[in-house]
């Protein structure tokens, strides 16, 4: 797959003219990149926001249209998919700082027996009661993934159920039952890495148990409202704080799925709707210690290898451009991506926040290649101007 990514990045970089002067000209070149991406056949709409307080950059790009013909603007929020994991992990970190939980706690301390029972039975050994909060955050619990894993009894996984039962509104416990009934864990807790939606459903239930609030209400009271994220909410379960335009349409190739109630198969692991600017507002608050302390954020960035050039912390993903793309530009991006080709990254090397989406599940690779391309261009552009 990497052989596909690298030529794509190099092609996009070649499209830029780095001889322009001033950030105004740089913005025009990024707009060119945006337009190029939006012109692809299976991209029906897109939205990006790029922000840097030190560089005084505050750019927004949006385009495309709804199936009705109505234009998509930056005011239309989008489904963020797995970017929601960063919010759930941040909520856990906040509860940790308040002394309501310890990251090393076993999940049995907060969840009822009927939820924990049968979660992790591997080769006849039940490890369900051994799983810790920390392992859920970093995908080291060994739990299966009800979205991505196959079932052993040929029943549908969540990806198939998304289309098979599109009018069904799922509860968190029902999500866990998909894998309890038909999937096997991968390894003993704490011994390896394997991405798992199940772990984040359990984290969401822990947040609810400790706070006494629905997860959507916890987000609203402790993150969205304090940060004035007025257009961010949990899809199918809450409303935004202020009047907000309708959600941008999501596509799987040419199939539009935004009206499916079965999107409720995503919850604590990725059920949020937001705008690119709201996501950048959240990122900046996180990285400037408005939500958690510097010490806690450092804990969230205890990286373990995920794949080439990718590392996972506690609800955060780090991309090393030098490793992933064999690039001469050694840039790190910290944030998360989503299956809808959504992205939310902060580049500490350049003090730039980037968020956005292509709303196309078939183009998920763009959630890493495009932010990297933008950052590489801006770094080269700035160096050329000095």
mmCIF file of C-alpha atoms in Angstrom:
data_model
loop_
_atom_site.group_PDB
_atom_site.id
_atom_site.type_symbol
_atom_site.label_atom_id
_atom_site.label_comp_id
_atom_site.label_asym_id
_atom_site.label_seq_id
_atom_site.Cartn_x
_atom_site.Cartn_y
_atom_site.Cartn_z
ATOM 1 C CA UNK A 1 0.000 0.000 0.000
ATOM 2 C CA UNK A 2 2.900 2.366 0.734
ATOM 3 C CA UNK A 3 3.938 2.123 -2.922
ATOM 4 C CA UNK A 4 0.628 3.802 -3.753
ATOM 5 C CA UNK A 5 0.990 6.548 -1.119
ATOM 6 C CA UNK A 6 4.466 7.795 -2.040
ATOM 7 C CA UNK A 7 3.892 8.538 -5.762
ATOM 8 C CA UNK A 8 0.614 10.244 -4.830
ATOM 9 C CA UNK A 9 2.398 12.541 -2.389
ATOM 10 C CA UNK A 10 5.205 13.311 -4.811
ATOM 11 C CA UNK A 11 2.686 14.107 -7.543
ATOM 12 C CA UNK A 12 0.874 16.563 -5.312
ATOM 13 C CA UNK A 13 4.100 18.204 -4.190
ATOM 14 C CA UNK A 14 5.120 18.691 -7.796
ATOM 15 C CA UNK A 15 1.963 20.719 -8.374
ATOM 16 C CA UNK A 16 3.120 23.470 -5.999
ATOM 17 C CA UNK A 17 5.108 26.504 -7.061
ATOM 18 C CA UNK A 18 7.349 27.285 -4.092
ATOM 19 C CA UNK A 19 8.682 30.493 -5.651
ATOM 20 C CA UNK A 20 5.599 32.498 -4.613
ATOM 21 C CA UNK A 21 6.069 35.116 -1.906
ATOM 22 C CA UNK A 22 3.926 35.701 1.184
ATOM 23 C CA UNK A 23 1.377 33.509 2.899
ATOM 24 C CA UNK A 24 -1.292 34.894 0.567
ATOM 25 C CA UNK A 25 0.354 33.137 -2.342
ATOM 26 C CA UNK A 26 0.872 30.019 -0.212
ATOM 27 C CA UNK A 27 -2.851 29.929 0.507
ATOM 28 C CA UNK A 28 -3.562 30.038 -3.226
ATOM 29 C CA UNK A 29 -1.323 27.015 -3.750
ATOM 30 C CA UNK A 30 -3.069 25.058 -0.962
ATOM 31 C CA UNK A 31 -6.387 26.000 -2.573
ATOM 32 C CA UNK A 32 -5.042 24.462 -5.783
ATOM 33 C CA UNK A 33 -4.319 21.239 -3.920
ATOM 34 C CA UNK A 34 -7.802 21.276 -2.431
ATOM 35 C CA UNK A 35 -9.411 21.812 -5.826
ATOM 36 C CA UNK A 36 -7.358 19.000 -7.312
ATOM 37 C CA UNK A 37 -8.516 16.583 -4.637
ATOM 38 C CA UNK A 38 -12.134 17.714 -4.932
ATOM 39 C CA UNK A 39 -12.071 17.106 -8.702
ATOM 40 C CA UNK A 40 -11.542 13.365 -8.257
ATOM 41 C CA UNK A 41 -14.507 11.272 -9.349
ATOM 42 C CA UNK A 42 -15.395 9.765 -5.981
ATOM 43 C CA UNK A 43 -14.921 12.928 -3.883
ATOM 44 C CA UNK A 44 -18.339 14.570 -3.611
ATOM 45 C CA UNK A 45 -17.495 17.142 -0.943
ATOM 46 C CA UNK A 46 -14.585 18.128 1.271
ATOM 47 C CA UNK A 47 -13.677 20.548 4.031
ATOM 48 C CA UNK A 48 -10.292 21.587 5.483
ATOM 49 C CA UNK A 49 -9.111 24.055 8.099
ATOM 50 C CA UNK A 50 -5.468 25.025 8.639
ATOM 51 C CA UNK A 51 -4.519 27.121 11.644
ATOM 52 C CA UNK A 52 -1.249 28.378 13.093
ATOM 53 C CA UNK A 53 -1.198 31.036 15.815
ATOM 54 C CA UNK A 54 2.531 31.682 15.383
ATOM 55 C CA UNK A 55 2.329 31.972 11.587
ATOM 56 C CA UNK A 56 -0.986 33.860 11.707
ATOM 57 C CA UNK A 57 -2.568 31.351 9.354
ATOM 58 C CA UNK A 58 -6.315 30.736 9.577
ATOM 59 C CA UNK A 59 -7.456 29.159 6.346
ATOM 60 C CA UNK A 60 -10.589 27.252 5.485
ATOM 61 C CA UNK A 61 -11.412 25.385 2.291
ATOM 62 C CA UNK A 62 -14.708 23.711 1.443
ATOM 63 C CA UNK A 63 -16.499 22.584 -1.662
ATOM 64 C CA UNK A 64 -18.693 20.053 -3.361
ATOM 65 C CA UNK A 65 -22.408 19.624 -3.100
ATOM 66 C CA UNK A 66 -25.170 17.516 -1.629
ATOM 67 C CA UNK A 67 -27.015 15.016 -3.799
ATOM 68 C CA UNK A 68 -29.803 17.619 -3.925
ATOM 69 C CA UNK A 69 -27.435 20.070 -5.613
ATOM 70 C CA UNK A 70 -27.064 22.299 -2.550
ATOM 71 C CA UNK A 71 -23.530 23.610 -2.074
ATOM 72 C CA UNK A 72 -21.397 22.353 0.820
ATOM 73 C CA UNK A 73 -19.723 25.030 2.925
ATOM 74 C CA UNK A 74 -17.437 25.130 5.937
ATOM 75 C CA UNK A 75 -20.543 25.616 8.073
ATOM 76 C CA UNK A 76 -21.712 22.099 7.198
ATOM 77 C CA UNK A 77 -20.294 19.776 9.867
ATOM 78 C CA UNK A 78 -19.063 16.313 8.963
ATOM 79 C CA UNK A 79 -18.917 12.863 10.510
ATOM 80 C CA UNK A 80 -15.493 12.582 12.140
ATOM 81 C CA UNK A 81 -15.420 8.774 12.604
ATOM 82 C CA UNK A 82 -12.457 7.546 14.684
ATOM 83 C CA UNK A 83 -11.285 11.062 15.505
ATOM 84 C CA UNK A 84 -13.818 10.619 18.310
ATOM 85 C CA UNK A 85 -11.331 8.307 20.047
ATOM 86 C CA UNK A 86 -9.195 11.319 20.931
ATOM 87 C CA UNK A 87 -12.177 12.925 22.665
ATOM 88 C CA UNK A 88 -12.969 9.756 24.613
ATOM 89 C CA UNK A 89 -9.329 9.358 25.650
ATOM 90 C CA UNK A 90 -9.213 13.002 26.711
ATOM 91 C CA UNK A 91 -12.348 12.520 28.814
ATOM 92 C CA UNK A 92 -10.698 9.550 30.552
ATOM 93 C CA UNK A 93 -7.565 11.637 31.126
ATOM 94 C CA UNK A 94 -9.668 14.406 32.680
ATOM 95 C CA UNK A 95 -11.322 11.931 35.065
ATOM 96 C CA UNK A 96 -7.875 10.586 35.920
ATOM 97 C CA UNK A 97 -6.646 14.065 36.819
ATOM 98 C CA UNK A 98 -9.702 14.587 39.011
ATOM 99 C CA UNK A 99 -8.849 11.407 40.928
ATOM 100 C CA UNK A 100 -11.973 9.556 39.762
ATOM 101 C CA UNK A 101 -9.961 6.701 38.227
ATOM 102 C CA UNK A 102 -6.446 5.397 37.683
ATOM 103 C CA UNK A 103 -5.263 4.347 34.254
ATOM 104 C CA UNK A 104 -3.934 1.112 35.723
ATOM 105 C CA UNK A 105 -7.343 0.215 37.210
ATOM 106 C CA UNK A 106 -9.034 -2.985 36.061
ATOM 107 C CA UNK A 107 -12.228 -2.253 34.158
ATOM 108 C CA UNK A 108 -14.157 -4.484 36.577
ATOM 109 C CA UNK A 109 -13.885 -1.665 39.111
ATOM 110 C CA UNK A 110 -16.299 0.450 37.043
ATOM 111 C CA UNK A 111 -18.328 -1.890 34.851
ATOM 112 C CA UNK A 112 -21.010 -4.390 35.882
ATOM 113 C CA UNK A 113 -20.430 -8.109 35.609
ATOM 114 C CA UNK A 114 -22.886 -8.518 32.738
ATOM 115 C CA UNK A 115 -20.812 -6.121 30.602
ATOM 116 C CA UNK A 116 -17.404 -7.619 31.461
ATOM 117 C CA UNK A 117 -18.464 -11.283 31.331
ATOM 118 C CA UNK A 118 -17.257 -13.051 28.195
ATOM 119 C CA UNK A 119 -15.348 -10.066 26.798
ATOM 120 C CA UNK A 120 -12.003 -11.846 26.492
ATOM 121 C CA UNK A 121 -11.938 -15.647 26.424
ATOM 122 C CA UNK A 122 -8.826 -16.929 24.665
ATOM 123 C CA UNK A 123 -8.069 -20.635 24.231
ATOM 124 C CA UNK A 124 -10.309 -21.500 27.153
ATOM 125 C CA UNK A 125 -8.780 -18.901 29.485
ATOM 126 C CA UNK A 126 -10.959 -15.963 30.596
ATOM 127 C CA UNK A 127 -8.928 -12.739 30.753
ATOM 128 C CA UNK A 128 -11.955 -10.425 30.925
ATOM 129 C CA UNK A 129 -11.278 -9.324 34.497
ATOM 130 C CA UNK A 130 -7.585 -8.620 33.785
ATOM 131 C CA UNK A 131 -8.127 -5.804 31.281
ATOM 132 C CA UNK A 132 -7.066 -2.310 32.401
ATOM 133 C CA UNK A 133 -8.190 1.152 31.314
ATOM 134 C CA UNK A 134 -4.700 1.859 29.977
ATOM 135 C CA UNK A 135 -4.887 -1.198 27.715
ATOM 136 C CA UNK A 136 -8.200 -0.046 26.286
ATOM 137 C CA UNK A 137 -6.789 3.410 25.545
ATOM 138 C CA UNK A 138 -3.782 2.035 23.663
ATOM 139 C CA UNK A 139 -5.413 -0.959 21.956
ATOM 140 C CA UNK A 140 -3.297 -3.468 23.857
ATOM 141 C CA UNK A 141 -6.190 -5.355 25.467
ATOM 142 C CA UNK A 142 -6.321 -8.059 22.789
ATOM 143 C CA UNK A 143 -10.066 -7.531 22.369
ATOM 144 C CA UNK A 144 -11.553 -8.127 18.930
ATOM 145 C CA UNK A 145 -12.842 -5.276 16.771
ATOM 146 C CA UNK A 146 -16.546 -5.578 16.016
ATOM 147 C CA UNK A 147 -16.089 -3.432 12.897
ATOM 148 C CA UNK A 148 -12.938 -4.812 11.329
ATOM 149 C CA UNK A 149 -12.676 -8.435 12.449
ATOM 150 C CA UNK A 150 -14.385 -11.413 10.833
ATOM 151 C CA UNK A 151 -16.785 -13.610 12.782
ATOM 152 C CA UNK A 152 -16.079 -17.319 13.261
ATOM 153 C CA UNK A 153 -19.726 -18.334 12.759
ATOM 154 C CA UNK A 154 -20.316 -16.409 9.511
ATOM 155 C CA UNK A 155 -22.615 -13.877 11.184
ATOM 156 C CA UNK A 156 -22.162 -10.300 9.929
ATOM 157 C CA UNK A 157 -19.695 -7.947 11.611
ATOM 158 C CA UNK A 158 -20.534 -4.284 12.144
ATOM 159 C CA UNK A 159 -19.326 -3.266 8.696
ATOM 160 C CA UNK A 160 -21.859 -5.622 7.115
ATOM 161 C CA UNK A 161 -24.563 -4.656 9.615
ATOM 162 C CA UNK A 162 -24.158 -1.001 8.675
ATOM 163 C CA UNK A 163 -25.764 -1.834 5.323
ATOM 164 C CA UNK A 164 -27.878 -4.837 6.320
ATOM 165 C CA UNK A 165 -29.754 -3.039 9.137
ATOM 166 C CA UNK A 166 -29.493 0.608 8.132
ATOM 167 C CA UNK A 167 -32.613 1.661 10.088
ATOM 168 C CA UNK A 168 -31.434 0.206 13.398
ATOM 169 C CA UNK A 169 -30.290 2.383 16.297
ATOM 170 C CA UNK A 170 -27.676 0.454 18.266
ATOM 171 C CA UNK A 171 -26.914 0.644 21.989
ATOM 172 C CA UNK A 172 -23.348 0.378 23.350
ATOM 173 C CA UNK A 173 -24.028 -3.002 24.987
ATOM 174 C CA UNK A 174 -25.378 -4.354 21.687
ATOM 175 C CA UNK A 175 -22.122 -3.314 20.034
ATOM 176 C CA UNK A 176 -20.104 -5.369 22.503
ATOM 177 C CA UNK A 177 -22.404 -8.342 21.995
ATOM 178 C CA UNK A 178 -21.512 -8.507 18.281
ATOM 179 C CA UNK A 179 -18.012 -9.682 19.164
ATOM 180 C CA UNK A 180 -18.920 -11.515 22.377
ATOM 181 C CA UNK A 181 -21.084 -13.891 20.357
ATOM 182 C CA UNK A 182 -19.043 -14.315 17.206
ATOM 183 C CA UNK A 183 -15.424 -13.150 17.535
ATOM 184 C CA UNK A 184 -12.270 -14.309 19.286
ATOM 185 C CA UNK A 185 -9.683 -12.144 21.070
ATOM 186 C CA UNK A 186 -6.218 -11.874 19.533
ATOM 187 C CA UNK A 187 -3.780 -12.116 22.451
ATOM 188 C CA UNK A 188 -3.489 -11.889 26.223
ATOM 189 C CA UNK A 189 -4.089 -8.363 27.586
ATOM 190 C CA UNK A 190 -0.999 -6.178 27.553
ATOM 191 C CA UNK A 191 1.145 -8.382 25.314
ATOM 192 C CA UNK A 192 0.717 -6.784 21.866
ATOM 193 C CA UNK A 193 -1.154 -4.144 19.822
ATOM 194 C CA UNK A 194 -4.390 -4.554 17.858
ATOM 195 C CA UNK A 195 -6.804 -1.735 17.008
ATOM 196 C CA UNK A 196 -10.192 -2.358 18.626
ATOM 197 C CA UNK A 197 -13.450 -0.410 18.607
ATOM 198 C CA UNK A 198 -14.604 -2.579 21.507
ATOM 199 C CA UNK A 199 -12.089 -0.987 23.839
ATOM 200 C CA UNK A 200 -13.458 2.495 23.229
ATOM 201 C CA UNK A 201 -17.051 1.380 23.762
ATOM 202 C CA UNK A 202 -15.933 0.131 27.188
ATOM 203 C CA UNK A 203 -14.185 3.449 27.871
ATOM 204 C CA UNK A 204 -17.388 5.296 27.010
ATOM 205 C CA UNK A 205 -19.331 3.137 29.459
ATOM 206 C CA UNK A 206 -16.721 3.847 32.154
ATOM 207 C CA UNK A 207 -17.083 7.601 31.583
ATOM 208 C CA UNK A 208 -20.845 7.290 31.947
ATOM 209 C CA UNK A 209 -20.573 5.161 35.089
ATOM 210 C CA UNK A 210 -18.202 7.560 36.847
ATOM 211 C CA UNK A 211 -19.769 10.851 35.751
ATOM 212 C CA UNK A 212 -23.422 9.860 35.933
ATOM 213 C CA UNK A 213 -23.867 11.514 32.525
ATOM 214 C CA UNK A 214 -24.532 10.145 29.083
ATOM 215 C CA UNK A 215 -21.320 10.250 27.073
ATOM 216 C CA UNK A 216 -22.761 12.898 24.750
ATOM 217 C CA UNK A 217 -23.655 15.058 27.775
ATOM 218 C CA UNK A 218 -20.190 14.632 29.299
ATOM 219 C CA UNK A 219 -18.601 15.822 26.062
ATOM 220 C CA UNK A 220 -21.003 18.748 25.884
ATOM 221 C CA UNK A 221 -20.498 19.918 29.468
ATOM 222 C CA UNK A 222 -16.762 19.337 29.838
ATOM 223 C CA UNK A 223 -15.334 19.822 26.332
ATOM 224 C CA UNK A 224 -17.690 21.326 23.737
ATOM 225 C CA UNK A 225 -19.233 24.117 25.836
ATOM 226 C CA UNK A 226 -16.011 25.316 27.526
ATOM 227 C CA UNK A 227 -14.231 25.444 24.163
ATOM 228 C CA UNK A 228 -17.164 27.026 22.286
ATOM 229 C CA UNK A 229 -17.328 24.053 19.949
ATOM 230 C CA UNK A 230 -20.837 25.110 19.037
ATOM 231 C CA UNK A 231 -21.228 22.904 15.969
ATOM 232 C CA UNK A 232 -19.984 19.641 17.473
ATOM 233 C CA UNK A 233 -22.234 16.884 18.815
ATOM 234 C CA UNK A 234 -22.726 13.122 18.987
ATOM 235 C CA UNK A 235 -24.549 11.916 15.908
ATOM 236 C CA UNK A 236 -28.077 10.516 16.461
ATOM 237 C CA UNK A 237 -27.790 11.074 20.224
ATOM 238 C CA UNK A 238 -27.529 14.843 20.778
ATOM 239 C CA UNK A 239 -27.835 18.274 19.172
ATOM 240 C CA UNK A 240 -25.203 21.007 18.734
ATOM 241 C CA UNK A 241 -25.185 23.960 21.138
ATOM 242 C CA UNK A 242 -26.128 26.441 18.422
ATOM 243 C CA UNK A 243 -28.138 26.176 15.216
ATOM 244 C CA UNK A 244 -25.959 24.217 12.798
ATOM 245 C CA UNK A 245 -26.296 23.379 9.138
ATOM 246 C CA UNK A 246 -26.959 19.803 8.108
ATOM 247 C CA UNK A 247 -24.201 17.206 8.143
ATOM 248 C CA UNK A 248 -22.231 16.728 4.949
ATOM 249 C CA UNK A 249 -22.981 13.533 3.078
ATOM 250 C CA UNK A 250 -20.753 10.486 3.524
ATOM 251 C CA UNK A 251 -19.979 8.097 0.688
ATOM 252 C CA UNK A 252 -18.763 4.551 0.256
ATOM 253 C CA UNK A 253 -17.665 4.829 -3.348
ATOM 254 C CA UNK A 254 -20.922 6.089 -4.967
ATOM 255 C CA UNK A 255 -23.288 4.992 -2.165
ATOM 256 C CA UNK A 256 -24.417 7.770 0.169
ATOM 257 C CA UNK A 257 -24.860 6.564 3.778
ATOM 258 C CA UNK A 258 -25.421 9.728 5.828
ATOM 259 C CA UNK A 259 -29.075 8.949 6.571
ATOM 260 C CA UNK A 260 -28.369 5.445 7.925
ATOM 261 C CA UNK A 261 -29.395 5.106 11.567
ATOM 262 C CA UNK A 262 -26.925 2.226 11.668
ATOM 263 C CA UNK A 263 -24.139 4.819 11.881
ATOM 264 C CA UNK A 264 -24.947 4.414 15.586
ATOM 265 C CA UNK A 265 -22.638 1.380 15.325
ATOM 266 C CA UNK A 266 -20.035 4.057 16.003
ATOM 267 C CA UNK A 267 -20.198 5.529 19.501
ATOM 268 C CA UNK A 268 -17.347 6.336 21.890
ATOM 269 C CA UNK A 269 -14.911 5.214 19.206
ATOM 270 C CA UNK A 270 -16.117 7.613 16.561
ATOM 271 C CA UNK A 271 -19.688 8.932 16.683
ATOM 272 C CA UNK A 272 -19.022 12.673 16.670
ATOM 273 C CA UNK A 273 -20.025 15.288 14.112
ATOM 274 C CA UNK A 274 -17.952 18.469 13.934
ATOM 275 C CA UNK A 275 -16.491 21.147 11.702
ATOM 276 C CA UNK A 276 -12.840 21.474 10.763
ATOM 277 C CA UNK A 277 -12.541 24.694 12.743
ATOM 278 C CA UNK A 278 -14.114 23.147 15.837
ATOM 279 C CA UNK A 279 -11.650 20.255 15.620
ATOM 280 C CA UNK A 280 -8.736 22.678 15.437
ATOM 281 C CA UNK A 281 -10.133 24.510 18.456
ATOM 282 C CA UNK A 282 -10.133 21.215 20.378
ATOM 283 C CA UNK A 283 -6.621 20.321 19.243
ATOM 284 C CA UNK A 284 -5.175 23.630 20.295
ATOM 285 C CA UNK A 285 -6.843 23.386 23.716
ATOM 286 C CA UNK A 286 -5.406 19.895 24.177
ATOM 287 C CA UNK A 287 -1.874 20.831 23.139
ATOM 288 C CA UNK A 288 -1.836 24.072 25.157
ATOM 289 C CA UNK A 289 -2.934 22.221 28.307
ATOM 290 C CA UNK A 290 -6.387 23.772 28.618
ATOM 291 C CA UNK A 291 -8.026 20.345 28.979
ATOM 292 C CA UNK A 292 -5.308 18.316 30.703
ATOM 293 C CA UNK A 293 -1.915 19.137 32.178
ATOM 294 C CA UNK A 294 1.390 18.857 30.337
ATOM 295 C CA UNK A 295 2.205 15.790 32.419
ATOM 296 C CA UNK A 296 -1.017 14.064 31.405
ATOM 297 C CA UNK A 297 -0.584 14.935 27.744
ATOM 298 C CA UNK A 298 2.890 13.424 27.930
ATOM 299 C CA UNK A 299 1.356 10.192 29.246
ATOM 300 C CA UNK A 300 -1.086 10.207 26.331
ATOM 301 C CA UNK A 301 1.941 10.269 24.011
ATOM 302 C CA UNK A 302 3.639 7.114 25.247
ATOM 303 C CA UNK A 303 3.950 5.650 21.767
ATOM 304 C CA UNK A 304 3.972 2.037 20.682
ATOM 305 C CA UNK A 305 4.437 0.917 17.049
ATOM 306 C CA UNK A 306 1.263 0.530 14.993
ATOM 307 C CA UNK A 307 2.587 0.141 11.443
ATOM 308 C CA UNK A 308 5.324 1.701 9.323
ATOM 309 C CA UNK A 309 5.788 5.268 10.514
ATOM 310 C CA UNK A 310 2.655 5.130 12.691
ATOM 311 C CA UNK A 311 2.601 5.009 16.488
ATOM 312 C CA UNK A 312 -0.306 4.882 18.923
ATOM 313 C CA UNK A 313 -0.608 6.500 22.348
ATOM 314 C CA UNK A 314 -3.767 7.004 24.413
ATOM 315 C CA UNK A 315 -6.332 7.965 21.797
ATOM 316 C CA UNK A 316 -3.629 9.717 19.786
ATOM 317 C CA UNK A 317 -1.753 8.618 16.690
ATOM 318 C CA UNK A 318 1.674 9.872 15.658
ATOM 319 C CA UNK A 319 2.807 9.890 12.041
ATOM 320 C CA UNK A 320 6.535 10.089 11.361
ATOM 321 C CA UNK A 321 6.896 11.398 7.813
ATOM 322 C CA UNK A 322 10.569 10.398 7.604
ATOM 323 C CA UNK A 323 9.621 6.763 8.306
ATOM 324 C CA UNK A 324 6.285 6.457 6.570
ATOM 325 C CA UNK A 325 7.145 8.272 3.367
ATOM 326 C CA UNK A 326 10.958 7.955 3.365
ATOM 327 C CA UNK A 327 10.933 11.743 3.264
ATOM 328 C CA UNK A 328 13.802 14.156 3.833
ATOM 329 C CA UNK A 329 11.337 16.276 5.784
ATOM 330 C CA UNK A 330 11.317 14.894 9.325
ATOM 331 C CA UNK A 331 7.860 16.081 10.387
ATOM 332 C CA UNK A 332 5.685 14.515 13.045
ATOM 333 C CA UNK A 333 1.910 14.773 13.015
ATOM 334 C CA UNK A 334 -0.013 14.019 16.218
ATOM 335 C CA UNK A 335 -3.754 13.463 16.216
ATOM 336 C CA UNK A 336 -6.082 10.932 14.658
ATOM 337 C CA UNK A 337 -7.725 9.846 11.433
ATOM 338 C CA UNK A 338 -11.146 8.441 10.613
ATOM 339 C CA UNK A 339 -12.559 5.900 8.173
ATOM 340 C CA UNK A 340 -14.458 8.633 6.343
ATOM 341 C CA UNK A 341 -11.060 10.043 5.250
ATOM 342 C CA UNK A 342 -11.267 12.567 8.084
ATOM 343 C CA UNK A 343 -8.145 13.893 9.792
ATOM 344 C CA UNK A 344 -7.167 15.973 12.819
ATOM 345 C CA UNK A 345 -3.437 16.616 13.261
ATOM 346 C CA UNK A 346 -1.098 18.971 15.050
ATOM 347 C CA UNK A 347 2.460 19.377 13.779
ATOM 348 C CA UNK A 348 4.581 20.612 16.722
ATOM 349 C CA UNK A 349 7.579 21.077 14.392
ATOM 350 C CA UNK A 350 5.681 23.796 12.529
ATOM 351 C CA UNK A 351 3.008 24.813 15.049
ATOM 352 C CA UNK A 352 0.258 24.020 12.544
ATOM 353 C CA UNK A 353 -3.143 22.457 13.189
ATOM 354 C CA UNK A 354 -4.902 20.721 10.309
ATOM 355 C CA UNK A 355 -8.371 19.175 10.292
ATOM 356 C CA UNK A 356 -10.768 18.111 7.584
ATOM 357 C CA UNK A 357 -12.439 15.374 5.609
ATOM 358 C CA UNK A 358 -13.098 14.010 2.148
ATOM 359 C CA UNK A 359 -16.244 12.171 3.325
ATOM 360 C CA UNK A 360 -15.267 9.153 1.249
ATOM 361 C CA UNK A 361 -14.484 5.826 2.905
ATOM 362 C CA UNK A 362 -12.823 4.672 -0.298
ATOM 363 C CA UNK A 363 -10.193 7.445 0.034
ATOM 364 C CA UNK A 364 -9.050 6.873 3.613
ATOM 365 C CA UNK A 365 -5.374 7.011 2.601
ATOM 366 C CA UNK A 366 -5.813 10.739 1.976
ATOM 367 C CA UNK A 367 -6.335 11.308 5.691
ATOM 368 C CA UNK A 368 -2.557 10.963 6.116
ATOM 369 C CA UNK A 369 -1.068 11.779 2.710
ATOM 370 C CA UNK A 370 -2.825 15.125 2.259
ATOM 371 C CA UNK A 371 -1.975 16.646 5.667
ATOM 372 C CA UNK A 372 1.614 15.525 5.165
ATOM 373 C CA UNK A 373 1.672 17.103 1.707
ATOM 374 C CA UNK A 374 0.342 20.407 3.049
ATOM 375 C CA UNK A 375 2.894 20.485 5.866
ATOM 376 C CA UNK A 376 5.775 19.574 3.578
ATOM 377 C CA UNK A 377 4.826 22.303 1.167
ATOM 378 C CA UNK A 378 4.479 24.937 3.907
ATOM 379 C CA UNK A 379 7.819 23.994 5.423
ATOM 380 C CA UNK A 380 9.565 24.179 2.061
ATOM 381 C CA UNK A 381 7.764 27.399 1.224
ATOM 382 C CA UNK A 382 8.749 29.058 4.499
ATOM 383 C CA UNK A 383 12.378 27.943 4.130
ATOM 384 C CA UNK A 384 12.449 29.343 0.607
ATOM 385 C CA UNK A 385 11.172 32.714 1.835
ATOM 386 C CA UNK A 386 13.888 33.139 4.488
#
